[in-house]
Short mmCIF file of C-alpha atoms in Angstrom, two decimals:
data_model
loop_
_atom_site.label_atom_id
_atom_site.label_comp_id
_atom_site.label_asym_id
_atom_site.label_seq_id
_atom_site.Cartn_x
_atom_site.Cartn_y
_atom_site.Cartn_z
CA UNK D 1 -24.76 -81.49 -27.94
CA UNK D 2 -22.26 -82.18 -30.87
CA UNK D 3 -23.84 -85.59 -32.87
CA UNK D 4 -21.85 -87.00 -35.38
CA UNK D 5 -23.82 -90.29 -35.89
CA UNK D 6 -23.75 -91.37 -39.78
CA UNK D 7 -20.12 -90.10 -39.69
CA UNK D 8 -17.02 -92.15 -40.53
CA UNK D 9 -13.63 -91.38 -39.03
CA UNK D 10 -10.10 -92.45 -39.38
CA UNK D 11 -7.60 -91.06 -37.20
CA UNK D 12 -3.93 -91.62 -37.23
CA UNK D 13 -1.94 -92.27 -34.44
CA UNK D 14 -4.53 -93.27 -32.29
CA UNK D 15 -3.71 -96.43 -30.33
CA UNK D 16 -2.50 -93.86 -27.82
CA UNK D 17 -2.22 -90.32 -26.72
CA UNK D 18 -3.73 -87.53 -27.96
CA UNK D 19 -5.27 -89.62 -31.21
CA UNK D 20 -6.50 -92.51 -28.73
CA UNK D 21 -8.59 -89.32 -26.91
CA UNK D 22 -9.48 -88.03 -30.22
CA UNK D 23 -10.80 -91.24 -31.43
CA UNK D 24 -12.68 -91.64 -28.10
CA UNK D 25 -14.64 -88.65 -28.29
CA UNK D 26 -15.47 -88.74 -31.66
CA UNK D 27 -17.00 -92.01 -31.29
CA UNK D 28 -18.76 -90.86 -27.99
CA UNK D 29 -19.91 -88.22 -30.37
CA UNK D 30 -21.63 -91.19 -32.20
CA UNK D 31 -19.19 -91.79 -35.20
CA UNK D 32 -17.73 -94.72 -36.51
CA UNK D 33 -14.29 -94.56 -36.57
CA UNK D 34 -10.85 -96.55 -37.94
CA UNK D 35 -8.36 -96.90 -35.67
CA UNK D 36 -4.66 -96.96 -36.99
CA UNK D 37 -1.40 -97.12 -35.80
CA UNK D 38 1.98 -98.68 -36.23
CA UNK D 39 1.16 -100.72 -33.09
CA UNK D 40 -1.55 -102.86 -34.15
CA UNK D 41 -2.21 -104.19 -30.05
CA UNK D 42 -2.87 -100.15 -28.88
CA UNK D 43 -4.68 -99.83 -32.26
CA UNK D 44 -6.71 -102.83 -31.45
CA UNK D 45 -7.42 -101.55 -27.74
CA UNK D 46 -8.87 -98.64 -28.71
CA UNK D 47 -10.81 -100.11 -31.32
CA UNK D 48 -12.41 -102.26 -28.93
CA UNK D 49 -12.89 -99.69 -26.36
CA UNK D 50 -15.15 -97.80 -29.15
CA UNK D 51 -16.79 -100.92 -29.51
CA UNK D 52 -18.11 -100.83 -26.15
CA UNK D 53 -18.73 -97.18 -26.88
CA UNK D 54 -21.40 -98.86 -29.42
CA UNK D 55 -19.68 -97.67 -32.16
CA UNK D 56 -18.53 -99.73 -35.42
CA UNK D 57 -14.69 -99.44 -35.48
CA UNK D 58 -11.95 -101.41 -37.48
CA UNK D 59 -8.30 -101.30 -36.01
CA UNK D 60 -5.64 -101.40 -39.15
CA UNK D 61 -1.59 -101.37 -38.81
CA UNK D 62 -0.11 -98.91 -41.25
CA UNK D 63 2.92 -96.92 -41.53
CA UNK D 64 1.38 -93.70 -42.77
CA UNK D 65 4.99 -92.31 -43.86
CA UNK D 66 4.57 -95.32 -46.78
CA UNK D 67 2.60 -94.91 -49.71
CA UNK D 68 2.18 -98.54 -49.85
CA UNK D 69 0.80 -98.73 -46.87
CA UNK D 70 -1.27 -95.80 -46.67
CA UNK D 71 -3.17 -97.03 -50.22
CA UNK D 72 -3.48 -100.46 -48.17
CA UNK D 73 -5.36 -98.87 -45.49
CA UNK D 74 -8.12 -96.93 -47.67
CA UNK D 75 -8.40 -100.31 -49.59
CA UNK D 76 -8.86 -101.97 -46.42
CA UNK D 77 -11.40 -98.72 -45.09
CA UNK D 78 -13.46 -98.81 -48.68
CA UNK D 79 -13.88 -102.60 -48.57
CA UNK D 80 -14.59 -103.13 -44.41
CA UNK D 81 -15.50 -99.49 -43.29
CA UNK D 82 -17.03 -97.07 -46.53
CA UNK D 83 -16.02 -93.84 -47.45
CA UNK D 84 -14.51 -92.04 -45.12
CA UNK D 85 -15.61 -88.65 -44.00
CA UNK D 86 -13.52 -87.02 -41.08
CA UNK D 87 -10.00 -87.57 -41.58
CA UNK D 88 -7.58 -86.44 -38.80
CA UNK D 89 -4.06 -87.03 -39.39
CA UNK D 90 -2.33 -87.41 -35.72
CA UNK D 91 0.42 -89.34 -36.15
CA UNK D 92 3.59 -87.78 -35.06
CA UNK D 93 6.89 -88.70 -33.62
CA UNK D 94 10.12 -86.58 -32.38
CA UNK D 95 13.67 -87.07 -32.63
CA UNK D 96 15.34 -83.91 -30.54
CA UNK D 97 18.59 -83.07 -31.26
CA UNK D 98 20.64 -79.58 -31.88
CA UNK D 99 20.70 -78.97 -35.36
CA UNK D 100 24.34 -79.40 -35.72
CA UNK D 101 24.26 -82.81 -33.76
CA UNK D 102 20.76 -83.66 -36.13
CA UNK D 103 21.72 -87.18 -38.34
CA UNK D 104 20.18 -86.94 -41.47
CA UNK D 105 18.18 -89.98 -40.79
CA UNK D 106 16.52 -88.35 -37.88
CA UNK D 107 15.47 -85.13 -40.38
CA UNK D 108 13.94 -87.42 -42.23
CA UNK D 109 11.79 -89.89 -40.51
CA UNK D 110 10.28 -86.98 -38.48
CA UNK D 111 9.58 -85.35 -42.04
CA UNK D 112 8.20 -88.37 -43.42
CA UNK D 113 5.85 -89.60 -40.29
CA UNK D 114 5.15 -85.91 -39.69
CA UNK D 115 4.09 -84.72 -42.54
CA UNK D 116 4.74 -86.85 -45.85
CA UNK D 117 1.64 -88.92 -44.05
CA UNK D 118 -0.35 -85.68 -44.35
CA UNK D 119 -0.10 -85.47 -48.20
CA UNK D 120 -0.46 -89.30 -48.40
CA UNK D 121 -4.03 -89.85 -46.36
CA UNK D 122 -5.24 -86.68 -47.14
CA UNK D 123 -5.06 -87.49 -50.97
CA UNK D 124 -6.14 -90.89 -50.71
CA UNK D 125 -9.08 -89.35 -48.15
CA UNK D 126 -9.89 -86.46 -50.78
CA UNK D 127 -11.28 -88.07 -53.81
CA UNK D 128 -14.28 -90.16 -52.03
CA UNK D 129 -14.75 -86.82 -50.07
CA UNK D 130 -15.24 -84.90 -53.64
CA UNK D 131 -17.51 -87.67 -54.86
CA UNK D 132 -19.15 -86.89 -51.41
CA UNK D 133 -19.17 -83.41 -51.83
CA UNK D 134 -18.49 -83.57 -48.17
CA UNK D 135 -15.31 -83.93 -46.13
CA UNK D 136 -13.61 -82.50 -42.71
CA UNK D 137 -9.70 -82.82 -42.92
CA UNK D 138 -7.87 -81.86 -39.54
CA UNK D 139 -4.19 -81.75 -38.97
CA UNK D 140 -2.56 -81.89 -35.94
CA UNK D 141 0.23 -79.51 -35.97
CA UNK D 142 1.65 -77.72 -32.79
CA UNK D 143 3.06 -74.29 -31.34
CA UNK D 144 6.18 -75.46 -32.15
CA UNK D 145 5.54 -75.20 -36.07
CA UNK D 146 4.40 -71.43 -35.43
CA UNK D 147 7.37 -70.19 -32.69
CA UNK D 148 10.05 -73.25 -33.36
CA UNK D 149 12.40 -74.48 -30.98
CA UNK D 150 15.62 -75.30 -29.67
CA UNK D 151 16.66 -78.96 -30.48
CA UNK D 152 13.59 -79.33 -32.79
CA UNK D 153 14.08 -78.00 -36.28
CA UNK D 154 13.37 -81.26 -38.00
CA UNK D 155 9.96 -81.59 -36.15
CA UNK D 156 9.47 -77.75 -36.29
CA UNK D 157 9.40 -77.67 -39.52
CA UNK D 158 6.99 -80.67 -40.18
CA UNK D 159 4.97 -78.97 -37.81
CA UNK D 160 5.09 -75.99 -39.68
CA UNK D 161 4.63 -77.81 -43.28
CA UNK D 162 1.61 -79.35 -41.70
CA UNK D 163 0.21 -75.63 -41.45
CA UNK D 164 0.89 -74.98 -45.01
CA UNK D 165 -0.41 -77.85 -46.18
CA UNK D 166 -3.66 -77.50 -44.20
CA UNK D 167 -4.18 -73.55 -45.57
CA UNK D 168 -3.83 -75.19 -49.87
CA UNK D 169 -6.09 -78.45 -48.96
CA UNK D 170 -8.44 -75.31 -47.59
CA UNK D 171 -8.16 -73.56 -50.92
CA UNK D 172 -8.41 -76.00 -53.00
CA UNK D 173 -11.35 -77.68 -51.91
CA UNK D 174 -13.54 -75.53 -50.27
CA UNK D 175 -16.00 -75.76 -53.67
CA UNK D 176 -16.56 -79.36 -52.88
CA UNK D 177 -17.48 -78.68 -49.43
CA UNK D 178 -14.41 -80.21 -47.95
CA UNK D 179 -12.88 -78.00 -44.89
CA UNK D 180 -9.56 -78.11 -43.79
CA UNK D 181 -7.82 -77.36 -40.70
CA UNK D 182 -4.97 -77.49 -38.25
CA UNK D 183 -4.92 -77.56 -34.40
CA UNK D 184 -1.46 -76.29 -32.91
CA UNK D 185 -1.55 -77.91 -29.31
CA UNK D 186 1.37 -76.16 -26.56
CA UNK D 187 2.28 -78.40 -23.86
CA UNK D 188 0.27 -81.12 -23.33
CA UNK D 189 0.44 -83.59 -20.67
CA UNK D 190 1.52 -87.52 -21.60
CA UNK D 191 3.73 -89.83 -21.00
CA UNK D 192 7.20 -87.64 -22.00
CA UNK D 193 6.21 -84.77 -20.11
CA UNK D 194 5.78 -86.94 -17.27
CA UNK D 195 8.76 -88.15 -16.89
CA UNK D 196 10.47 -84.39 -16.91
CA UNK D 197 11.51 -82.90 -13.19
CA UNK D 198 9.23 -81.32 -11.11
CA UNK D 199 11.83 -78.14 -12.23
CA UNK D 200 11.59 -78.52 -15.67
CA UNK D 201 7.17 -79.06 -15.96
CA UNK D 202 7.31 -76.34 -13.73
CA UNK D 203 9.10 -74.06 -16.34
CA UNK D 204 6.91 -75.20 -18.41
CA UNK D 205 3.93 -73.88 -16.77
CA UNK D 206 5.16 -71.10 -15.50
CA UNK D 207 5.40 -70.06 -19.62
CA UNK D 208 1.59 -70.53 -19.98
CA UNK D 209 -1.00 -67.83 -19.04
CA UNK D 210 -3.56 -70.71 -17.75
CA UNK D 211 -0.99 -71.98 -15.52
CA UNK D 212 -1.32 -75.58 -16.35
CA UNK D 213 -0.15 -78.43 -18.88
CA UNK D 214 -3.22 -79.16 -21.58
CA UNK D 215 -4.38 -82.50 -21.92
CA UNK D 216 -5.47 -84.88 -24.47
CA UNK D 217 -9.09 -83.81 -23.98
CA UNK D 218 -8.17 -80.43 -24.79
CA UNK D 219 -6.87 -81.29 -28.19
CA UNK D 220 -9.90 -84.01 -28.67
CA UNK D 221 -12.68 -81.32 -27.93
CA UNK D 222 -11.13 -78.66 -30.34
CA UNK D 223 -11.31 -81.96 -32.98
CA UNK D 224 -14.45 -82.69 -31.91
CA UNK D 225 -15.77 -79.12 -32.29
CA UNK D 226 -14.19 -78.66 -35.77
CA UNK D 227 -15.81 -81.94 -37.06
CA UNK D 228 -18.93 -81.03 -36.43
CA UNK D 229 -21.50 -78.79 -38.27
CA UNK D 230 -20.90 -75.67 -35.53
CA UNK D 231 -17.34 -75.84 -37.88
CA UNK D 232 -19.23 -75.83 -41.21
CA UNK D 233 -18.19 -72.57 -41.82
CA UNK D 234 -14.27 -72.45 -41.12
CA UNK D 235 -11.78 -73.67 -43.17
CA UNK D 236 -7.90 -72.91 -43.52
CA UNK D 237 -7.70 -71.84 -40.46
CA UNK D 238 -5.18 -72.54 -37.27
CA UNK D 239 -6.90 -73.39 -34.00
CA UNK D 240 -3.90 -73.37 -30.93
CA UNK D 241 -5.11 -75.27 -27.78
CA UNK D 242 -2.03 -73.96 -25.96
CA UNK D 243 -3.46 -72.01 -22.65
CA UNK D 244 -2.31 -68.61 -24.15
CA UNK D 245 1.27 -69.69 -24.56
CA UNK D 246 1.50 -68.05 -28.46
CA UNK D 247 -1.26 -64.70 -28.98
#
């Protein structure tokens, strides 16, 4: 059994979704974790729902596209939480459009949520990790950023920057112990893929050799498993939880 008690987490994104699952099992998992998100009320549910876990957790509102606001949350981590020691960055939104139809505005909020907030917690995360000599860094990236997609080229190639971004962090770092990695989920059941027509899911699945949508589990026990010490050993490396879709 995977025990991560003594560990601090902050995960992005996570009042809901995939990073509300992610936070969840890490804290079942026995670490403390940070919740943040733009929502403060999710951000505080699942903060108090890892409370009950009996788990130490802090819910923060931050905009992790700002710089302002991501320095405002590690203040606020250092001075209520300590140093923190698994960072996943989650947060992600979508704005689909044809490229040609794209406003410029949508290119670059998905960008900057996507993957500006990468570079912004992962270098306020990295120095305490170096001090540490300890530090597990995963990015949430997708199958999209691998194989793109129609209507998604601004969050296709976050996706994909995410990737690159991961492998450097890897390469960099790897002398002071700190691992970095990227999980590229497929399809994964939530709330926009359940409101698609039975048609369309069915497409869906139909593409996937496992037959079925993933679900937030799936993407929090490939977290899970990379946070731990069975992941010691890999770095830089891109871990799709996609049911077969890209291989």
């Amino acid at each position: 059994m995977i025990n991560l008690a003594g560990k601090r987490a902050l995960v992005t994104g996570s009042g809901r979704g995939i990073g509300r699952e992610i936070a969840l099992k890490l804290a079942a998992a026995g670490a403390d974790v940070v919740i943040t998100d733009v929502d403060l009320e999710s951000a505080k549910q699942t903060s108090k729902d890892i409370q009950a876990l009996g788990r130490k957790s802090i819910a923060v509102q931050a905009d992790v596209s700002s710089q302002e606001s991501v320095q405002k949350l590690f203040e606020t981590c250092a001075a209520d939480f300590g140093t923190i020691e698994i960072l996943v960055n989650n947060a992600g939104i979508t704005r689909d459009n044809l490229l040609i139809r794209m406003p410029e505005a949508d290119w670059d909020l998905v960008l900057n949520v996507n993957l500006k907030s990468v570079f912004l917690c992962t270098k306020e995360a990295i120095r305490p990790m170096m001090k540490a000599r300890y530090g597990r860094i995963i990015n949430i990236a997708s199958v999209i950023g691998l194989m793109g997609n129609a209507s998604q080229v601004n969050y296709a190639a976050a996706k994909a920057g995410i990737i690159g971004v991961t492998m450097s962090v890897a390469k960099e770092y790897a002398v002071k112990n700190i691992t970095a990695n990227a999980i590229a989920p497929g399809f994964i059941q939530s709330a926009m893929t359940d409101k698609l027509s039975p048609e369309v899911r069915q497409k869906y699945v139909d593409y996937i050799p496992l037959a079925r949508l993933g679900t937030a589990e799936d993407v929090a026990n490939a977290v899970l498993f990379l946070a731990s010490p069975l992941a010691d050993y890999i770095t830089g490396q891109v871990l799709t939880v996609d049911g077969g879709m890209v291989m």
